[in-house]
mmCIF file of C-alpha atoms in Angstrom:
data_model
loop_
_atom_site.group_PDB
_atom_site.id
_atom_site.type_symbol
_atom_site.label_atom_id
_atom_site.label_comp_id
_atom_site.label_asym_id
_atom_site.label_seq_id
_atom_site.Cartn_x
_atom_site.Cartn_y
_atom_site.Cartn_z
ATOM 1 C CA MET A 1 17.244 -10.739 10.533
ATOM 2 C CA ARG A 2 15.875 -8.151 12.592
ATOM 3 C CA VAL A 3 13.243 -6.354 11.723
ATOM 4 C CA CYS A 4 11.574 -2.712 12.204
ATOM 5 C CA ILE A 5 7.214 -2.145 11.181
ATOM 6 C CA LEU A 6 7.283 0.548 10.190
ATOM 7 C CA GLY A 7 3.396 0.692 10.793
ATOM 8 C CA ALA A 8 2.697 -2.107 13.240
ATOM 9 C CA THR A 9 -0.629 -0.875 14.151
ATOM 10 C CA GLY A 10 -2.351 -1.727 11.546
ATOM 11 C CA SER A 11 -3.330 -5.080 9.477
ATOM 12 C CA ILE A 12 0.215 -4.701 7.624
ATOM 13 C CA GLY A 13 1.645 -4.872 10.957
ATOM 14 C CA GLY A 14 -0.427 -7.445 12.758
ATOM 15 C CA ASN A 15 -0.089 -9.764 9.806
ATOM 16 C CA THR A 16 3.827 -9.219 9.497
ATOM 17 C CA LEU A 17 3.921 -10.029 13.385
ATOM 18 C CA ASP A 18 2.298 -13.222 13.069
ATOM 19 C CA VAL A 19 4.508 -14.382 10.099
ATOM 20 C CA LEU A 20 7.404 -13.459 12.337
ATOM 21 C CA SER A 21 5.607 -15.343 15.746
ATOM 22 C CA ARG A 22 5.965 -18.452 13.019
ATOM 23 C CA HIS A 23 10.048 -18.728 12.683
ATOM 24 C CA ALA A 24 11.418 -16.976 15.928
ATOM 25 C CA ASP A 25 14.604 -18.757 15.372
ATOM 26 C CA HIS A 26 14.515 -16.945 12.216
ATOM 27 C CA TYR A 27 13.982 -13.440 13.066
ATOM 28 C CA GLU A 28 14.222 -10.607 16.060
ATOM 29 C CA VAL A 29 11.200 -7.260 15.675
ATOM 30 C CA PHE A 30 14.311 -4.346 16.839
ATOM 31 C CA ALA A 31 11.335 -1.141 16.302
ATOM 32 C CA LEU A 32 7.943 -1.639 16.638
ATOM 33 C CA THR A 33 5.900 2.578 15.120
ATOM 34 C CA GLY A 34 2.449 3.134 15.254
ATOM 35 C CA ALA A 35 0.342 6.256 15.368
ATOM 36 C CA ARG A 36 -2.462 6.707 17.571
ATOM 37 C CA ARG A 37 -3.355 2.905 18.967
ATOM 38 C CA LEU A 38 -1.020 2.953 21.990
ATOM 39 C CA ASP A 39 -3.208 -0.449 23.665
ATOM 40 C CA VAL A 40 -1.958 -1.954 20.203
ATOM 41 C CA LEU A 41 1.283 -0.660 20.597
ATOM 42 C CA LEU A 42 2.031 -1.230 23.803
ATOM 43 C CA ALA A 43 0.812 -4.626 23.939
ATOM 44 C CA GLN A 44 2.947 -5.377 21.062
ATOM 45 C CA CYS A 45 5.762 -4.023 22.692
ATOM 46 C CA LEU A 46 5.395 -6.033 25.996
ATOM 47 C CA LYS A 47 5.410 -9.088 23.914
ATOM 48 C CA TRP A 48 8.337 -8.729 21.152
ATOM 49 C CA ARG A 49 9.987 -6.495 23.642
ATOM 50 C CA PRO A 50 11.968 -4.028 20.473
ATOM 51 C CA ARG A 51 14.699 -2.526 20.700
ATOM 52 C CA PHE A 52 12.950 0.843 19.590
ATOM 53 C CA ALA A 53 9.123 2.136 19.622
ATOM 54 C CA VAL A 54 8.560 5.322 17.482
ATOM 55 C CA MET A 55 5.537 7.220 18.075
ATOM 56 C CA PRO A 56 4.391 10.266 16.293
ATOM 57 C CA ASP A 57 3.247 12.348 19.122
ATOM 58 C CA ALA A 58 4.967 13.518 22.235
ATOM 59 C CA ALA A 59 2.562 12.848 24.302
ATOM 60 C CA LEU A 60 0.985 9.368 23.575
ATOM 61 C CA ALA A 61 4.737 8.222 23.698
ATOM 62 C CA ALA A 62 5.465 9.909 27.401
ATOM 63 C CA GLN A 63 2.799 7.814 28.182
ATOM 64 C CA LEU A 64 3.907 4.741 25.565
ATOM 65 C CA ARG A 65 7.134 4.971 27.860
ATOM 66 C CA GLU A 66 5.421 5.177 31.164
ATOM 67 C CA ALA A 67 3.776 1.854 30.491
ATOM 68 C CA LEU A 68 6.005 0.107 29.693
ATOM 69 C CA ALA A 69 8.940 1.318 32.500
ATOM 70 C CA ARG A 70 6.285 -0.101 34.873
ATOM 71 C CA ASP A 71 6.714 -3.885 33.240
ATOM 72 C CA GLY A 72 10.173 -3.538 33.148
ATOM 73 C CA VAL A 73 10.956 -2.898 29.405
ATOM 74 C CA ARG A 74 13.534 -2.186 28.968
ATOM 75 C CA THR A 75 12.757 -0.763 24.819
ATOM 76 C CA GLU A 76 14.036 3.115 23.933
ATOM 77 C CA VAL A 77 10.020 4.800 23.245
ATOM 78 C CA LEU A 78 11.123 7.295 20.217
ATOM 79 C CA CYS A 79 9.042 10.243 19.123
ATOM 80 C CA GLY A 80 8.694 12.322 15.967
ATOM 81 C CA GLU A 81 8.879 11.860 12.395
ATOM 82 C CA GLN A 82 12.166 11.747 12.395
ATOM 83 C CA ALA A 83 12.815 9.389 14.654
ATOM 84 C CA LEU A 84 10.963 6.951 12.123
ATOM 85 C CA CYS A 85 13.526 7.417 9.627
ATOM 86 C CA GLU A 86 16.439 6.583 12.268
ATOM 87 C CA VAL A 87 15.214 3.686 13.219
ATOM 88 C CA ALA A 88 14.482 2.593 9.377
ATOM 89 C CA SER A 89 17.781 3.236 8.485
ATOM 90 C CA HIS A 90 19.489 1.961 11.660
ATOM 91 C CA PRO A 91 22.951 0.264 11.062
ATOM 92 C CA ASP A 92 21.714 -3.030 12.547
ATOM 93 C CA VAL A 93 18.230 -3.195 10.819
ATOM 94 C CA ASP A 94 18.092 -5.519 8.090
ATOM 95 C CA ALA A 95 14.907 -5.546 6.980
ATOM 96 C CA VAL A 96 11.678 -3.253 6.983
ATOM 97 C CA MET A 97 7.936 -3.682 6.073
ATOM 98 C CA GLY A 98 6.776 -0.357 5.103
ATOM 99 C CA ALA A 99 3.266 -0.312 5.819
ATOM 100 C CA ILE A 100 2.247 3.149 7.308
ATOM 101 C CA VAL A 101 -0.779 4.551 5.798
ATOM 102 C CA GLY A 102 -0.279 7.385 2.746
ATOM 103 C CA ALA A 103 2.192 10.273 2.353
ATOM 104 C CA ALA A 104 3.602 10.066 5.689
ATOM 105 C CA GLY A 105 4.787 6.686 5.308
ATOM 106 C CA LEU A 106 7.218 8.238 2.490
ATOM 107 C CA ALA A 107 10.285 9.815 4.136
ATOM 108 C CA PRO A 108 11.213 7.091 6.521
ATOM 109 C CA CYS A 109 10.992 4.779 3.266
ATOM 110 C CA LEU A 110 13.144 6.460 1.214
ATOM 111 C CA ALA A 111 15.883 6.503 4.580
ATOM 112 C CA ALA A 112 15.128 2.861 4.043
ATOM 113 C CA ALA A 113 15.703 2.772 0.834
ATOM 114 C CA ARG A 114 19.259 4.665 1.362
ATOM 115 C CA ALA A 115 20.055 2.273 3.748
ATOM 116 C CA GLY A 116 20.548 -0.246 1.763
ATOM 117 C CA LYS A 117 17.902 -2.912 3.390
ATOM 118 C CA ARG A 118 15.369 -5.388 1.970
ATOM 119 C CA LEU A 119 12.161 -2.606 1.551
ATOM 120 C CA MET A 120 8.786 -5.257 2.094
ATOM 121 C CA LEU A 121 6.744 -2.100 0.784
ATOM 122 C CA ALA A 122 3.190 -2.532 1.276
ATOM 123 C CA ASN A 123 3.165 1.952 1.355
ATOM 124 C CA LYS A 124 2.293 1.812 -2.519
ATOM 125 C CA GLU A 125 1.422 6.179 -1.831
ATOM 126 C CA ALA A 126 5.211 5.815 -1.194
ATOM 127 C CA LEU A 127 6.318 5.180 -5.207
ATOM 128 C CA VAL A 128 2.852 7.012 -5.765
ATOM 129 C CA VAL A 129 4.309 9.821 -3.985
ATOM 130 C CA GLY A 130 7.816 9.602 -4.473
ATOM 131 C CA GLY A 131 8.422 7.713 -8.330
ATOM 132 C CA ALA A 132 11.566 8.254 -9.718
ATOM 133 C CA LEU A 133 12.947 10.158 -7.114
ATOM 134 C CA PHE A 134 12.212 7.123 -4.963
ATOM 135 C CA MET A 135 13.514 4.957 -7.321
ATOM 136 C CA ARG A 136 16.731 6.266 -7.800
ATOM 137 C CA ALA A 137 16.847 6.345 -3.684
ATOM 138 C CA VAL A 138 16.736 2.760 -3.378
ATOM 139 C CA ALA A 139 19.600 2.153 -6.502
ATOM 140 C CA GLN A 140 21.885 4.609 -5.128
ATOM 141 C CA GLY A 141 21.253 2.505 -1.622
ATOM 142 C CA GLY A 142 21.637 -0.972 -3.234
ATOM 143 C CA ALA A 143 18.129 -2.021 -1.568
ATOM 144 C CA GLN A 144 15.998 -4.650 -2.124
ATOM 145 C CA LEU A 145 13.139 -3.740 -2.727
ATOM 146 C CA LEU A 146 10.322 -6.456 -2.471
ATOM 147 C CA PRO A 147 6.210 -5.376 -3.255
ATOM 148 C CA ILE A 148 4.051 -6.140 -0.505
ATOM 149 C CA ASP A 149 0.327 -5.468 -2.264
ATOM 150 C CA SER A 150 -1.005 -8.609 -2.910
ATOM 151 C CA GLU A 151 -1.483 -7.587 -6.413
ATOM 152 C CA HIS A 152 2.005 -6.397 -6.910
ATOM 153 C CA SER A 153 3.523 -9.505 -5.564
ATOM 154 C CA ALA A 154 1.922 -12.240 -7.617
ATOM 155 C CA ILE A 155 3.639 -9.676 -10.900
ATOM 156 C CA PHE A 156 7.048 -9.998 -8.566
ATOM 157 C CA GLN A 157 6.478 -13.929 -8.389
ATOM 158 C CA CYS A 158 6.019 -15.010 -11.967
ATOM 159 C CA LEU A 159 8.895 -12.522 -12.545
ATOM 160 C CA PRO A 160 12.258 -13.937 -13.192
ATOM 161 C CA LEU A 161 14.868 -12.982 -10.419
ATOM 162 C CA ASP A 162 17.122 -11.141 -12.269
ATOM 163 C CA ARG A 163 15.658 -8.368 -12.790
ATOM 164 C CA GLY A 164 17.687 -6.930 -16.092
ATOM 165 C CA LEU A 165 15.196 -10.114 -17.968
ATOM 166 C CA TRP A 166 11.800 -8.817 -16.991
ATOM 167 C CA ALA A 167 12.394 -5.841 -19.975
ATOM 168 C CA ASP A 168 11.850 -9.035 -22.176
ATOM 169 C CA HIS A 169 9.790 -10.936 -20.878
ATOM 170 C CA ILE A 170 6.581 -9.053 -20.290
ATOM 171 C CA ASP A 171 4.164 -7.506 -22.811
ATOM 172 C CA HIS A 172 2.488 -6.061 -20.313
ATOM 173 C CA ILE A 173 0.711 -6.825 -16.735
ATOM 174 C CA VAL A 174 -2.881 -7.741 -15.763
ATOM 175 C CA LEU A 175 -4.158 -5.985 -12.330
ATOM 176 C CA THR A 176 -6.604 -7.925 -11.018
ATOM 177 C CA ALA A 177 -9.514 -5.915 -8.640
ATOM 178 C CA SER A 178 -12.459 -7.280 -6.321
ATOM 179 C CA GLY A 179 -14.326 -4.685 -7.244
ATOM 180 C CA GLY A 180 -15.966 -4.350 -3.395
ATOM 181 C CA PRO A 181 -18.640 -4.032 -1.804
ATOM 182 C CA PHE A 182 -20.131 -2.352 -4.681
ATOM 183 C CA ARG A 183 -19.249 -4.038 -7.558
ATOM 184 C CA GLN A 184 -23.103 -5.386 -8.425
ATOM 185 C CA ARG A 185 -24.766 -2.380 -7.483
ATOM 186 C CA ASP A 186 -26.798 0.071 -8.248
ATOM 187 C CA PRO A 187 -24.158 3.188 -9.706
ATOM 188 C CA HIS A 188 -27.235 5.908 -9.083
ATOM 189 C CA THR A 189 -27.550 4.761 -5.808
ATOM 190 C CA LEU A 190 -23.662 5.332 -4.251
ATOM 191 C CA ALA A 191 -25.075 8.815 -2.993
ATOM 192 C CA SER A 192 -26.744 7.170 0.543
ATOM 193 C CA VAL A 193 -23.577 4.659 0.871
ATOM 194 C CA THR A 194 -21.997 5.210 4.378
ATOM 195 C CA PRO A 195 -19.077 4.785 5.867
ATOM 196 C CA ASP A 196 -19.527 1.373 7.268
ATOM 197 C CA GLN A 197 -21.150 -0.032 4.166
ATOM 198 C CA ALA A 198 -17.909 1.699 2.332
ATOM 199 C CA CYS A 199 -15.721 -0.517 4.705
ATOM 200 C CA ALA A 200 -17.430 -3.728 4.376
ATOM 201 C CA HIS A 201 -15.212 -5.598 2.034
ATOM 202 C CA PRO A 202 -16.350 -8.784 0.482
ATOM 203 C CA ASN A 203 -13.060 -10.473 0.581
ATOM 204 C CA TRP A 204 -10.178 -9.165 2.134
ATOM 205 C CA VAL A 205 -10.096 -7.305 5.895
ATOM 206 C CA MET A 206 -8.247 -4.183 6.167
ATOM 207 C CA GLY A 207 -7.837 -0.592 7.696
ATOM 208 C CA ARG A 208 -10.454 2.238 7.336
ATOM 209 C CA LYS A 209 -9.050 4.223 4.372
ATOM 210 C CA ILE A 210 -8.105 1.503 2.123
ATOM 211 C CA SER A 211 -11.315 -0.248 2.478
ATOM 212 C CA VAL A 212 -12.859 3.272 1.310
ATOM 213 C CA ASP A 213 -10.267 2.775 -1.393
ATOM 214 C CA SER A 214 -11.543 -0.618 -2.468
ATOM 215 C CA ALA A 215 -15.070 0.827 -2.770
ATOM 216 C CA THR A 216 -14.415 3.779 -5.416
ATOM 217 C CA MET A 217 -11.123 1.871 -6.902
ATOM 218 C CA MET A 218 -8.731 3.735 -6.355
ATOM 219 C CA ASN A 219 -6.816 1.964 -4.556
ATOM 220 C CA LYS A 220 -6.609 -0.058 -8.030
ATOM 221 C CA ALA A 221 -5.725 3.561 -9.752
ATOM 222 C CA LEU A 222 -3.049 4.329 -7.097
ATOM 223 C CA GLU A 223 -2.194 0.466 -7.589
ATOM 224 C CA VAL A 224 -1.755 1.100 -12.132
ATOM 225 C CA ILE A 225 1.030 3.265 -10.825
ATOM 226 C CA GLU A 226 2.770 2.019 -8.558
ATOM 227 C CA ALA A 227 3.588 -0.718 -10.932
ATOM 228 C CA ARG A 228 4.704 1.146 -12.911
ATOM 229 C CA TRP A 229 7.403 2.079 -11.200
ATOM 230 C CA LEU A 230 8.293 -1.375 -10.156
ATOM 231 C CA PHE A 231 8.424 -2.615 -12.895
ATOM 232 C CA ASP A 232 9.828 -0.007 -15.353
ATOM 233 C CA LEU A 233 6.523 -0.570 -17.470
ATOM 234 C CA ARG A 234 4.691 1.857 -19.417
ATOM 235 C CA PRO A 235 1.261 2.948 -18.904
ATOM 236 C CA GLU A 236 -0.736 1.316 -21.176
ATOM 237 C CA GLN A 237 1.627 -2.138 -20.218
ATOM 238 C CA ILE A 238 -0.619 -2.287 -17.233
ATOM 239 C CA LYS A 239 -4.911 -3.547 -17.813
ATOM 240 C CA VAL A 240 -7.017 -3.822 -14.906
ATOM 241 C CA VAL A 241 -9.898 -6.576 -14.687
ATOM 242 C CA LEU A 242 -12.163 -7.460 -12.500
ATOM 243 C CA HIS A 243 -12.287 -10.941 -10.568
ATOM 244 C CA PRO A 244 -14.618 -10.820 -7.494
ATOM 245 C CA GLN A 245 -13.146 -14.023 -6.074
ATOM 246 C CA SER A 246 -9.276 -12.658 -5.856
ATOM 247 C CA ILE A 247 -7.905 -15.785 -5.961
ATOM 248 C CA ILE A 248 -5.753 -14.552 -9.012
ATOM 249 C CA HIS A 249 -3.902 -11.757 -7.637
ATOM 250 C CA SER A 250 -2.559 -10.592 -10.810
ATOM 251 C CA MET A 251 -1.133 -11.696 -14.305
ATOM 252 C CA VAL A 252 2.254 -11.398 -16.183
ATOM 253 C CA VAL A 253 0.873 -12.031 -20.269
ATOM 254 C CA CYS A 254 4.371 -12.407 -21.489
ATOM 255 C CA ARG A 255 5.951 -11.150 -25.158
ATOM 256 C CA ASP A 256 5.130 -14.678 -26.571
ATOM 257 C CA HIS A 257 1.159 -14.518 -25.363
ATOM 258 C CA SER A 258 1.683 -16.787 -22.777
ATOM 259 C CA VAL A 259 -0.179 -16.064 -18.816
ATOM 260 C CA LEU A 260 1.276 -16.197 -15.992
ATOM 261 C CA ALA A 261 -0.783 -16.082 -12.355
ATOM 262 C CA GLN A 262 -0.524 -16.504 -9.012
ATOM 263 C CA MET A 263 -3.068 -18.033 -7.361
ATOM 264 C CA GLY A 264 -3.746 -18.746 -3.837
ATOM 265 C CA THR A 265 -6.611 -17.489 -0.758
ATOM 266 C CA PRO A 266 -7.393 -13.610 0.150
ATOM 267 C CA ASP A 267 -4.771 -13.444 3.087
ATOM 268 C CA MET A 268 -2.012 -10.784 2.748
ATOM 269 C CA ARG A 269 0.450 -13.647 5.152
ATOM 270 C CA VAL A 270 1.620 -14.472 1.994
ATOM 271 C CA PRO A 271 3.014 -11.936 0.520
ATOM 272 C CA ILE A 272 4.392 -10.840 3.820
ATOM 273 C CA ALA A 273 5.656 -14.176 3.978
ATOM 274 C CA TYR A 274 7.736 -13.669 0.591
ATOM 275 C CA GLY A 275 9.299 -10.449 1.283
ATOM 276 C CA LEU A 276 11.150 -11.863 4.784
ATOM 277 C CA SER A 277 12.403 -14.837 2.883
ATOM 278 C CA TRP A 278 13.060 -14.071 -0.567
ATOM 279 C CA PRO A 279 14.639 -15.794 -2.847
ATOM 280 C CA GLN A 280 13.593 -18.526 -0.789
ATOM 281 C CA ARG A 281 10.141 -19.512 0.979
ATOM 282 C CA ILE A 282 8.901 -19.923 4.587
ATOM 283 C CA ASP A 283 5.540 -20.813 6.368
ATOM 284 C CA SER A 284 3.038 -17.583 5.746
ATOM 285 C CA GLY A 285 0.097 -19.618 7.602
ATOM 286 C CA ALA A 286 -2.417 -18.791 4.808
ATOM 287 C CA GLU A 287 -4.817 -21.614 4.024
ATOM 288 C CA THR A 288 -3.545 -23.471 1.168
ATOM 289 C CA LEU A 289 -5.981 -23.259 -1.687
ATOM 290 C CA ASP A 290 -8.210 -26.305 -2.330
ATOM 291 C CA PHE A 291 -9.333 -26.125 -5.821
ATOM 292 C CA LEU A 292 -11.782 -29.410 -5.269
ATOM 293 C CA LYS A 293 -13.828 -26.697 -3.066
ATOM 294 C CA LEU A 294 -13.193 -23.187 -5.785
ATOM 295 C CA SER A 295 -16.697 -22.084 -7.653
ATOM 296 C CA ALA A 296 -15.834 -20.472 -11.035
ATOM 297 C CA LEU A 297 -13.092 -17.950 -11.321
ATOM 298 C CA THR A 298 -14.894 -15.341 -13.246
ATOM 299 C CA PHE A 299 -13.938 -11.854 -14.577
ATOM 300 C CA GLU A 300 -15.283 -8.810 -15.257
ATOM 301 C CA GLU A 301 -14.372 -5.308 -16.918
ATOM 302 C CA ALA A 302 -14.204 -2.009 -14.646
ATOM 303 C CA ASP A 303 -17.606 -0.400 -15.111
ATOM 304 C CA ALA A 304 -16.128 3.519 -15.680
ATOM 305 C CA VAL A 305 -19.349 5.072 -14.060
ATOM 306 C CA ARG A 306 -19.222 2.331 -11.075
ATOM 307 C CA TYR A 307 -15.455 3.524 -10.998
ATOM 308 C CA PRO A 308 -14.915 6.939 -12.600
ATOM 309 C CA GLY A 309 -11.754 7.411 -10.585
ATOM 310 C CA LEU A 310 -9.955 4.144 -11.675
ATOM 311 C CA GLN A 311 -9.526 6.147 -15.131
ATOM 312 C CA LEU A 312 -7.152 9.192 -13.265
ATOM 313 C CA ALA A 313 -4.182 6.960 -12.417
ATOM 314 C CA TRP A 314 -3.119 6.858 -16.219
ATOM 315 C CA GLN A 315 -4.533 10.136 -17.033
ATOM 316 C CA THR A 316 -1.811 11.333 -14.388
ATOM 317 C CA LEU A 317 1.208 8.655 -15.522
ATOM 318 C CA ARG A 318 1.160 10.852 -19.262
ATOM 319 C CA GLY A 319 0.599 14.375 -17.599
ATOM 320 C CA PRO A 320 3.357 16.783 -15.646
ATOM 321 C CA GLU A 321 5.955 14.539 -13.038
ATOM 322 C CA GLY A 322 3.843 15.405 -9.296
ATOM 323 C CA SER A 323 0.336 14.831 -10.578
ATOM 324 C CA THR A 324 -0.015 11.093 -9.035
ATOM 325 C CA ALA A 325 1.158 12.795 -5.811
ATOM 326 C CA VAL A 326 -1.457 15.721 -6.667
ATOM 327 C CA LEU A 327 -3.712 13.307 -6.756
ATOM 328 C CA ASN A 328 -2.922 11.430 -3.469
ATOM 329 C CA ALA A 329 -3.056 13.920 -0.730
ATOM 330 C CA ALA A 330 -6.439 15.283 -2.999
ATOM 331 C CA ASN A 331 -7.599 11.055 -2.892
ATOM 332 C CA GLU A 332 -6.191 10.911 0.945
ATOM 333 C CA VAL A 333 -8.349 14.281 1.991
ATOM 334 C CA ALA A 334 -11.103 13.149 -0.057
ATOM 335 C CA VAL A 335 -11.864 9.567 1.934
ATOM 336 C CA ASP A 336 -11.386 11.806 5.323
ATOM 337 C CA ALA A 337 -13.878 13.813 4.761
ATOM 338 C CA PHE A 338 -16.003 11.191 3.511
ATOM 339 C CA LEU A 339 -15.410 8.889 6.540
ATOM 340 C CA ASN A 340 -16.202 11.968 9.004
ATOM 341 C CA GLU A 341 -19.707 12.199 6.882
ATOM 342 C CA ARG A 342 -18.476 15.719 5.260
ATOM 343 C CA ILE A 343 -18.984 14.415 2.008
ATOM 344 C CA ARG A 344 -20.757 11.963 -0.225
ATOM 345 C CA PHE A 345 -18.938 9.023 -1.083
ATOM 346 C CA ASP A 346 -19.977 9.944 -4.822
ATOM 347 C CA GLN A 347 -17.968 13.459 -3.969
ATOM 348 C CA ILE A 348 -14.545 11.222 -2.775
ATOM 349 C CA HIS A 349 -13.748 11.582 -7.379
ATOM 350 C CA SER A 350 -14.915 15.224 -7.550
ATOM 351 C CA VAL A 351 -12.232 16.367 -5.234
ATOM 352 C CA ASN A 352 -9.821 14.619 -6.823
ATOM 353 C CA VAL A 353 -10.377 16.352 -9.639
ATOM 354 C CA GLN A 354 -10.849 19.521 -9.402
ATOM 355 C CA THR A 355 -7.882 19.343 -6.901
ATOM 356 C CA LEU A 356 -5.725 17.648 -10.128
ATOM 357 C CA ASP A 357 -7.316 20.959 -12.407
ATOM 358 C CA GLU A 358 -6.582 23.253 -9.944
ATOM 359 C CA CYS A 359 -3.300 22.491 -8.634
ATOM 360 C CA LYS A 360 0.157 23.425 -10.479
ATOM 361 C CA VAL A 361 2.801 21.056 -10.792
ATOM 362 C CA GLU A 362 6.817 22.728 -11.659
ATOM 363 C CA SER A 363 8.435 19.688 -12.327
ATOM 364 C CA ALA A 364 11.816 20.901 -10.205
ATOM 365 C CA CYS A 365 9.562 20.207 -7.226
ATOM 366 C CA CYS A 366 9.859 16.462 -7.487
ATOM 367 C CA ASP A 367 13.506 16.308 -7.441
ATOM 368 C CA SER A 368 13.533 16.189 -4.051
ATOM 369 C CA LEU A 369 11.329 15.447 -0.831
ATOM 370 C CA GLU A 370 11.118 18.125 0.622
ATOM 371 C CA GLY A 371 9.708 19.230 -2.652
ATOM 372 C CA LEU A 372 7.189 16.545 -3.255
ATOM 373 C CA LEU A 373 5.963 17.415 0.444
ATOM 374 C CA ALA A 374 5.620 20.962 -0.648
ATOM 375 C CA LEU A 375 3.533 19.790 -3.042
ATOM 376 C CA ASP A 376 1.573 17.411 -1.103
ATOM 377 C CA VAL A 377 0.775 20.321 1.325
ATOM 378 C CA GLN A 378 -0.206 22.261 -1.811
ATOM 379 C CA ALA A 379 -2.677 19.472 -3.103
ATOM 380 C CA ARG A 380 -3.840 19.253 -0.034
ATOM 381 C CA ALA A 381 -5.153 22.679 0.514
ATOM 382 C CA LEU A 382 -6.767 22.677 -2.328
ATOM 383 C CA ALA A 383 -8.803 19.308 -1.894
ATOM 384 C CA GLN A 384 -9.815 20.479 1.417
ATOM 385 C CA ALA A 385 -11.406 23.670 -0.545
ATOM 386 C CA ALA A 386 -12.710 21.202 -3.040
ATOM 387 C CA VAL A 387 -14.371 19.724 0.297
ATOM 388 C CA SER A 388 -15.605 22.955 2.372
ATOM 389 C CA ARG A 389 -17.777 24.023 -1.791
ATOM 390 C CA LEU A 390 -19.171 20.508 -1.183
ATOM 391 C CA ARG A 391 -22.294 19.408 0.156
ATOM 392 C CA PRO A 392 -22.868 15.927 1.890
#
């Protein structure tokens, strides 16, 4: 199986390569893409010798090309968004790992879907922004859409292989959340949170943006939106519960009220391995769950005062189509502003709410990638304006 990894230099990309290294006789790395971490992508290309490597920046792409040429590596280095779409939809690619963070991953994931690839989706924003457009592309292209987020993979693993039976099985689903680093912190002290504190997740090793999203629970809000599209559910069929140990990754409550749960150590290589091998299973490299070493498994309600952004998931799903794209764009701007110390941690939610209030969504914009990207630009401009009105 020839694999293209979109976002190879991030944590999901690195974990994907780790799984592939355990099964080198079954998988070939066809293309690797990265954003700005030239040194990491260079090291990956030197090891894996992919046919293509892609960087969005022309200057960085030129540096990569020169470095690979000096080492005699014949990887062809491409540049730009169109190149991402080309490698994701290349006729020789069998499977695509969609792990580019944010709305930037939408276009290449759409290209892979339309080309009928096995699409392992770690980029939740593709569905949060693309929604119905993305699912139409999957259906029209005949793609295999396999969720990689640990929560969505857990739901997927609890459901029948025949998607046509899903609706008959599901009463509702329960997405679990760790609660992040501030689950027990007084919410009135969150104004003083630093970027490093917000990025110190208790259970998972992740990039800085998604770590902040975990601390605000915006990642769970985006996962609620993603679950609506992945499993064709009504908003009220999606619940969230805090589970600090991150052992149960999510649950399906069936129509007969039985509950199916997927459990395991908190290691992203498990859903990655399942996405690569589905419907079979291969060794992921993760540790086996030892029940004798487990402490109690506990569950809590998500505190609306500590996590006000979580409710925006259901609000936008019930709003005009495109509202979820606005929320995603606003949140990306707000998190970036927080990480660069332009706003406080507790002001991320304010930026998101102000942007949703001010952005006017036209239904026609959701019918095309161009329309969605234009809405994304509009929402980002409004979010930047909201940031500028705040003082850290």
